[in-house]
C-alpha positions as semicolon CSV with decimal commas, in nm:
position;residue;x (nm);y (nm);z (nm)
1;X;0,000;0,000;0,000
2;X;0,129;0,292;-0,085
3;X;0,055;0,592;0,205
4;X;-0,033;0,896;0,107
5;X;0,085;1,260;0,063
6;X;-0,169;1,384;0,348
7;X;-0,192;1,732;0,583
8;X;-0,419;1,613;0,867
9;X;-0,620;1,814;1,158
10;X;-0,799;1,683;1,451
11;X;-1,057;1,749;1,691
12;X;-0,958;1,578;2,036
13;X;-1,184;1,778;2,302
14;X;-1,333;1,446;2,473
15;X;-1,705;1,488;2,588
16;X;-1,794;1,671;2,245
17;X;-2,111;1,496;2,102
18;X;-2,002;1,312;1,806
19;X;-1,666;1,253;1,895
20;X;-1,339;1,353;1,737
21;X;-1,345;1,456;1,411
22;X;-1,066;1,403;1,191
23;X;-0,969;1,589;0,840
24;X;-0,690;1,435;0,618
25;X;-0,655;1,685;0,316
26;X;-0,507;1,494;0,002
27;X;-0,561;1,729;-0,261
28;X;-0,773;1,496;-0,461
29;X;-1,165;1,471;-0,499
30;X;-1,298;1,162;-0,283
31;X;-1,625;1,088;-0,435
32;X;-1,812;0,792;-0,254
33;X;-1,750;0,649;0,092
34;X;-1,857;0,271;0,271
35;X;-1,796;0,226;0,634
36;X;-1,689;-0,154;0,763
37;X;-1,856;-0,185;1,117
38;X;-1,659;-0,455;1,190
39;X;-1,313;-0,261;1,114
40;X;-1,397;0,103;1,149
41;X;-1,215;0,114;0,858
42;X;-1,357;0,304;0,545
43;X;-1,298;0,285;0,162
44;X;-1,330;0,538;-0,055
45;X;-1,325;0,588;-0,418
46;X;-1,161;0,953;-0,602
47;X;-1,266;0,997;-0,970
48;X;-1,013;1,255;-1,023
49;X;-0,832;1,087;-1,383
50;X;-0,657;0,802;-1,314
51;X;-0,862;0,777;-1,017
52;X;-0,757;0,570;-0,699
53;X;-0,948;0,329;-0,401
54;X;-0,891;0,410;-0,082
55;X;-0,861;0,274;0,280
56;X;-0,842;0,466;0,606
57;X;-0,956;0,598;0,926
58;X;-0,848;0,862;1,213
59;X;-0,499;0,726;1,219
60;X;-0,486;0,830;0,829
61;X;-0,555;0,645;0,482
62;X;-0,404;0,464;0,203
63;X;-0,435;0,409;-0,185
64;X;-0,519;0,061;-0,211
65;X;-0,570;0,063;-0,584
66;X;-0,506;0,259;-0,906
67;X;-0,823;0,261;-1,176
68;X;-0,975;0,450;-1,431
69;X;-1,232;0,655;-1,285
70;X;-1,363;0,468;-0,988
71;X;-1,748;0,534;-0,915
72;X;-1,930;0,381;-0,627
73;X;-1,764;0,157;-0,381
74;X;-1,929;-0,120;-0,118
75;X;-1,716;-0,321;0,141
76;X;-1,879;-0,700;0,270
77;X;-1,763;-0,711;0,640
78;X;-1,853;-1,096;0,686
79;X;-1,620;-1,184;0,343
80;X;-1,392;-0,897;0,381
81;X;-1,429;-0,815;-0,007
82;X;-1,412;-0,448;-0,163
83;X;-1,628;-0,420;-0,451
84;X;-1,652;-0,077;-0,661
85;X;-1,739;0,021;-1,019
86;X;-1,555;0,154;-1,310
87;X;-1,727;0,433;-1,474
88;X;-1,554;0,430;-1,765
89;X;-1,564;0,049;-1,829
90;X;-1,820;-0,272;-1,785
91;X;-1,682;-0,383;-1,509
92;X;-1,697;-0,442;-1,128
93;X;-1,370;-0,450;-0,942
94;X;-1,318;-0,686;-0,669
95;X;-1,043;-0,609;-0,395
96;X;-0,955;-0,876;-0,126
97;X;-0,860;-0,729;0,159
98;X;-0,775;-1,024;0,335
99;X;-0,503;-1,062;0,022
100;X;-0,413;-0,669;-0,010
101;X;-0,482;-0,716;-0,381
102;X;-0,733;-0,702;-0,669
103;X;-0,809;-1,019;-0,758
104;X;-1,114;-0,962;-0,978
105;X;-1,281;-0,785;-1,274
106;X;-1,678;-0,885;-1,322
107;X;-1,812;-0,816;-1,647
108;X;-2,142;-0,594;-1,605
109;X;-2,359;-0,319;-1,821
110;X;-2,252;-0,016;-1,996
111;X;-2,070;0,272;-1,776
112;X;-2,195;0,103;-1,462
113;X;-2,219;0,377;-1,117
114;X;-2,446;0,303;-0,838
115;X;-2,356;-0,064;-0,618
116;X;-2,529;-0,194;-0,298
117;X;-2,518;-0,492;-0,145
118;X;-2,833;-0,725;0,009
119;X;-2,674;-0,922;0,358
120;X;-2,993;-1,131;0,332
121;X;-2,969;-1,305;0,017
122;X;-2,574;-1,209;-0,026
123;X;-2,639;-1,034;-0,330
124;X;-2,479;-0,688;-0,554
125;X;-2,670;-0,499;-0,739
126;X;-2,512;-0,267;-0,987
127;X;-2,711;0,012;-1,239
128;X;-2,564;0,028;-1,598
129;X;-2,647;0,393;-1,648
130;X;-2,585;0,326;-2,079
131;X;-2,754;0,037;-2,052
132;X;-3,063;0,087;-1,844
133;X;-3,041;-0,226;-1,681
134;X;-2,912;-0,390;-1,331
135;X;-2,673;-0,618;-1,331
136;X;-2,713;-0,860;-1,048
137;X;-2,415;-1,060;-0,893
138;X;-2,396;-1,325;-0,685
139;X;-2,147;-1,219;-0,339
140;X;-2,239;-1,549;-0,144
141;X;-1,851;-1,679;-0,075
142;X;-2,045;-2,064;-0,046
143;X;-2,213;-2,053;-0,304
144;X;-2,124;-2,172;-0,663
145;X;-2,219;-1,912;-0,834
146;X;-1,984;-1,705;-0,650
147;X;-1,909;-1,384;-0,823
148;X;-2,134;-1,464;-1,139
149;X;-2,383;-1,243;-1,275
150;X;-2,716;-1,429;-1,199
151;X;-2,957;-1,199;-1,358
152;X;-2,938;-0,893;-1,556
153;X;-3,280;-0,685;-1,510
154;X;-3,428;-0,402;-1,737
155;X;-3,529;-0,094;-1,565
156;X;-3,578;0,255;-1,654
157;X;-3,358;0,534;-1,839
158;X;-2,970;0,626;-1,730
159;X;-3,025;0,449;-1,402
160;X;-2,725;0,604;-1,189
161;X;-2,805;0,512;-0,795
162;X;-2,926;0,207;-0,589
163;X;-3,008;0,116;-0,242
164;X;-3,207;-0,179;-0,076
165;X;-3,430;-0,250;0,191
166;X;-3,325;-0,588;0,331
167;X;-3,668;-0,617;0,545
168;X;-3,861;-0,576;0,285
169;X;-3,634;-0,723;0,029
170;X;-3,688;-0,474;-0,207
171;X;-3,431;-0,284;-0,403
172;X;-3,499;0,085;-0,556
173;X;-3,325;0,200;-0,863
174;X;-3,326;0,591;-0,925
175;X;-3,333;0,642;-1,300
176;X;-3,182;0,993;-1,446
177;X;-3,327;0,975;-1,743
178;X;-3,647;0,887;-1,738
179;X;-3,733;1,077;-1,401
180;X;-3,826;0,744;-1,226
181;X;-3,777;0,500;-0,948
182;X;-3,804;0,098;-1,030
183;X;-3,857;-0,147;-0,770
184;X;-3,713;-0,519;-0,805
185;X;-3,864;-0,754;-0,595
186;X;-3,555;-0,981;-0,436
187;X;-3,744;-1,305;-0,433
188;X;-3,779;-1,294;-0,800
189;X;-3,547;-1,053;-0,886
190;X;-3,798;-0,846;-1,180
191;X;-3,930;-0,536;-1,129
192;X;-4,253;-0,478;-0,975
193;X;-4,321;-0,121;-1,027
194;X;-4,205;0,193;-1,132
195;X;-4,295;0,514;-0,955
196;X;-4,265;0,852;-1,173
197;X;-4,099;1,129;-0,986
198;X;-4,126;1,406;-1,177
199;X;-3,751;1,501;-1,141
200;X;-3,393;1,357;-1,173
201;X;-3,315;1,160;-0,879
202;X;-2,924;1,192;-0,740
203;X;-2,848;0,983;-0,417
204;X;-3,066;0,752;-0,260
205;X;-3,065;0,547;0,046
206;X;-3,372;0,340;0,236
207;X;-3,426;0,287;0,616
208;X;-3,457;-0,130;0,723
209;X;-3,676;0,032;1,030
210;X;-3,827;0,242;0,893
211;X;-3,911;0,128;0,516
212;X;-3,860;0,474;0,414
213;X;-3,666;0,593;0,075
214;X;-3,489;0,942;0,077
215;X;-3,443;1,066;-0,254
216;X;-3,269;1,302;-0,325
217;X;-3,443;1,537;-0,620
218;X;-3,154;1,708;-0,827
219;X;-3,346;2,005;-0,953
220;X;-3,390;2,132;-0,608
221;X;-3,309;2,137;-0,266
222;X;-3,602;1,856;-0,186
223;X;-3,556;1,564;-0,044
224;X;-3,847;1,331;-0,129
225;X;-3,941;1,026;0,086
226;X;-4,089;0,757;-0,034
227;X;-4,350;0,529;0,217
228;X;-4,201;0,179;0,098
229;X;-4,412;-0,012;0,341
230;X;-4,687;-0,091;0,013
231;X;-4,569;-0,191;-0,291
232;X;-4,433;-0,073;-0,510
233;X;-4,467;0,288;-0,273
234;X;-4,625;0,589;-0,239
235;X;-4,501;0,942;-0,234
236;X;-4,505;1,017;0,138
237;X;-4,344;1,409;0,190
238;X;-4,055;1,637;0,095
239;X;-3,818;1,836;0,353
240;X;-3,560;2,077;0,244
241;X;-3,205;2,043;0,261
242;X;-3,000;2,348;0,169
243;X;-2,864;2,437;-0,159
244;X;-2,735;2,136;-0,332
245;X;-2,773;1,789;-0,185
246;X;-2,532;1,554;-0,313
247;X;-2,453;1,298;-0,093
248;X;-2,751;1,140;0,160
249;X;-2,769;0,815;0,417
250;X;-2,994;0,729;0,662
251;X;-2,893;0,538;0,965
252;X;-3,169;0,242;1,074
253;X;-3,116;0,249;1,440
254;X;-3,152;0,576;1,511
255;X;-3,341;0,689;1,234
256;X;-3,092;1,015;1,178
257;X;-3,019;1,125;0,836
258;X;-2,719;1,315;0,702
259;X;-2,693;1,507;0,387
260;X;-2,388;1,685;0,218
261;X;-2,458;1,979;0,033
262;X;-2,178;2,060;-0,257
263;X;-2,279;2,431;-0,282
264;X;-2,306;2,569;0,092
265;X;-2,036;2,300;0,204
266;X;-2,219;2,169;0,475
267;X;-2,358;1,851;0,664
268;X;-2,699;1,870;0,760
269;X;-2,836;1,609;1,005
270;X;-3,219;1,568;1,011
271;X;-3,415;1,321;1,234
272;X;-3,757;1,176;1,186
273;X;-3,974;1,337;1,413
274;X;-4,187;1,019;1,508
275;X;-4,041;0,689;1,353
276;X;-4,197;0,468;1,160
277;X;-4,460;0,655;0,990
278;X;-4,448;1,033;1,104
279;X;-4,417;1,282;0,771
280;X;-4,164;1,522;0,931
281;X;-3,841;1,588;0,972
282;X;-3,642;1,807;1,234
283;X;-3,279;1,986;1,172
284;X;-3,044;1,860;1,484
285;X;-2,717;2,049;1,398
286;X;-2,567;2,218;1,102
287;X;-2,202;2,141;1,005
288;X;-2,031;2,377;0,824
289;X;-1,694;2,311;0,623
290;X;-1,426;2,496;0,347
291;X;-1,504;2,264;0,069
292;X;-1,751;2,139;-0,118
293;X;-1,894;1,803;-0,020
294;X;-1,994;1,492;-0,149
295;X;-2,030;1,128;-0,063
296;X;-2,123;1,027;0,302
297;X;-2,168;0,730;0,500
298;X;-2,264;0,656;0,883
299;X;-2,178;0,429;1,247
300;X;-2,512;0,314;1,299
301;X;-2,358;0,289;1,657
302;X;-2,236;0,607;1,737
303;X;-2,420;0,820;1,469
304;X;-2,045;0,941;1,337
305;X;-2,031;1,037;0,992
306;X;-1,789;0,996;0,748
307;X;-1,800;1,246;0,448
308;X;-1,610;1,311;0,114
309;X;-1,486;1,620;0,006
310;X;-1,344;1,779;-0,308
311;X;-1,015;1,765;-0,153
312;X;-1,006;1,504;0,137
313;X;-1,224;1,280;0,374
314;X;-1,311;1,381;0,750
315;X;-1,397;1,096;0,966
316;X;-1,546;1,060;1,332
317;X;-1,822;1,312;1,255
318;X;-1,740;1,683;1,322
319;X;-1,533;1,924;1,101
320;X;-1,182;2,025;1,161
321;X;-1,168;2,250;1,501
322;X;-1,561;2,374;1,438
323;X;-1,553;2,724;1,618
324;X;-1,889;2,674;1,761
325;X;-1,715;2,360;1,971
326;X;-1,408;2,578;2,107
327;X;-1,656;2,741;2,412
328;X;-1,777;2,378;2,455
329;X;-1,411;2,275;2,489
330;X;-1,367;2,537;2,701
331;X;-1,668;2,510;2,985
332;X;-1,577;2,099;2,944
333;X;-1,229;2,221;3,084
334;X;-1,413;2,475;3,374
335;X;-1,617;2,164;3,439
336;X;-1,310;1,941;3,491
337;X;-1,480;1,716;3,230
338;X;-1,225;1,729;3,015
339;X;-0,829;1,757;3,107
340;X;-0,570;2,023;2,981
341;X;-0,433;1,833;2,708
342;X;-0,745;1,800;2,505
343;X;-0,810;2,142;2,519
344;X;-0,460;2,218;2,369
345;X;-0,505;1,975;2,110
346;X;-0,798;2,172;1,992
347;X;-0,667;2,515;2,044
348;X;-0,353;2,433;1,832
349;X;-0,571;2,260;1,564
350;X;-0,793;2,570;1,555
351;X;-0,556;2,832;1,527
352;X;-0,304;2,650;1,295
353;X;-0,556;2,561;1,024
């Protein structure tokens, strides 16, 4: 692995909701993040040229890989496999990290973008944005059709980004092109529906707990959600999230959702009033940053994000020395919460930025 050329800050005031955030500044543009649970390591792809795949957490990251424009990325804690597609090509990469190496290409569609994986039935699902389909590949280590396409599934126009519901089994495609949303049934892996949405979808993720979709509409500032508890799903509400959503997730067990805006620069962190079924949605905190933002991904434990930037990737879930969270630091300190040390941390992060 080769490490690499990084200028990193960090947050270290203990007793700070959300933890320590750390900043590593590359001087490349990460695009799409996945979070390993089991690891708390993350992977993250940068589509900047010859594009690289990395690995990394607080302690710093790594280029794992060299490709031609990397899109989305998806790690498989129980198999330890890295899986991400190549915009430019028909192909899905597969990393071992158990190995340190690639050790696969999978043939799919046509400029392939959006991947998510299904721990139920052990399943990746990839849309071909040229080819308007979804490829479907088998990720069951056991089984013998072990990293095989098993179906390939017509959907709508330019489909660019995917999630699923694993309690439902139902997987949502957001198609560009057509302004639409098809649903593929798991069991039987065909479509069941599409929903028109009247604009072009960007990111999209789904709740398990809730069955809720959060779309995000790229015309707008709108996030729409989408009641996935009937098939193939109604319309439910919109809420507004500043200038320019790009990047969206939703975390299950606490039913918080994050969204990056590229325009202001900022993290906005929304909660469903009252989970399952309530239609509104309450700002918790702001999180303001000097670059424009991107992909994002979240610890369903802890409710720390990890986010993507045009020039870096912060993890642990606050921005570099936040001024708002220098008087926290501070009354933590008066309140002996908190000892010397961390306070210097910050104050020489803050002032040396």
């Amino acid at each position: 692995m080769l490490v690499a050329s990084q200028r990193a800050w960090s947050l270290s005031c203990a007793g700070i909701p959300g933890g320590s955030g750390d900043y590593y500044f590359i001087g490349r543009p990460i695009l799409n993040v996945s979070y390993n649970p089991l690891t708390g390591k993350t992977y993250m792809t940068d589509d900047f040229g010859a594009g690289r795949v990395w690995e990394g957490d607080s302690n710093g990251i790594n280029v794992l890989d060299y490709n031609d424009y990397p899109n989305d990325i998806v790690v498989v804690p129980t198999s330890n496999m890295l899986y991400y597609t190549m915009g430019n090509n028909r192909v899905v990469k597969v990393y071992d990290l158990a190995l340190g190496r690639a050790v696969m290409s999978i043939g799919v569609g046509d400029s392939p973008r959006g991947i998510t994986y299904s721990s139920v039935t052990k399943r990746l699902y990839v849309a071909n944005a040229k080819s308007n389909t979804v490829s479907v590949i088998d990720a069951n280590p056991v089984s013998a059709a072990y990293h095989r396409i098993i179906s390939t599934i017509p959907v709508g126009s330019w489909p660019w980004t995917i999630t699923v519901n694993e309690t439902r089994g139902r997987v949502y495609v957001a198609n560009k092109g057509s302004k639409t949303l098809s649903v593929i049934r798991e069991d039987r892996l065909v479509v069941m529906g599409q929903i028109f949405l009247g604009f072009q979808p960007g990111e999209i993720t789904a709740s398990s707990s809730t069955n809720k979709v959060y779309i995000i509409n790229e015309n707008s500032s709108d996030i729409t959600v989408l009641n996935g508890n009937t098939d193939p799903g109604v319309v439910q509400t919109t809420f507004t999230a500043g200038s320019d959503p790009w990047g969206i997730v939703v975390n299950p067990t606490t039913n918080s959702i994050f969204v990056t805006d590229n325009v202001d620069q900022t993290v906005t962190w929304f909660k469903q009033d009252v989970p399952p079924d309530g239609a509104t949605y309450s700002i918790l905190d702001t999180y303001t940053f000097g670059t424009p933002l991107r992909g994002i991904d979240v610890n369903h434990t802890t409710d720390q994000f990890i986010v993507a930037s045009e020039d870096g990737v912060l993890f642990d879930g606050l921005p570099p020395c936040d001024r708002r969270y220098m008087d926290k630091c501070l009354e933590l300190r008066r309140d002996d919460i908190v000892d010397d040390a961390a306070v210097e941390t910050f104050m020489e992060c803050y002032f040396h930025q």
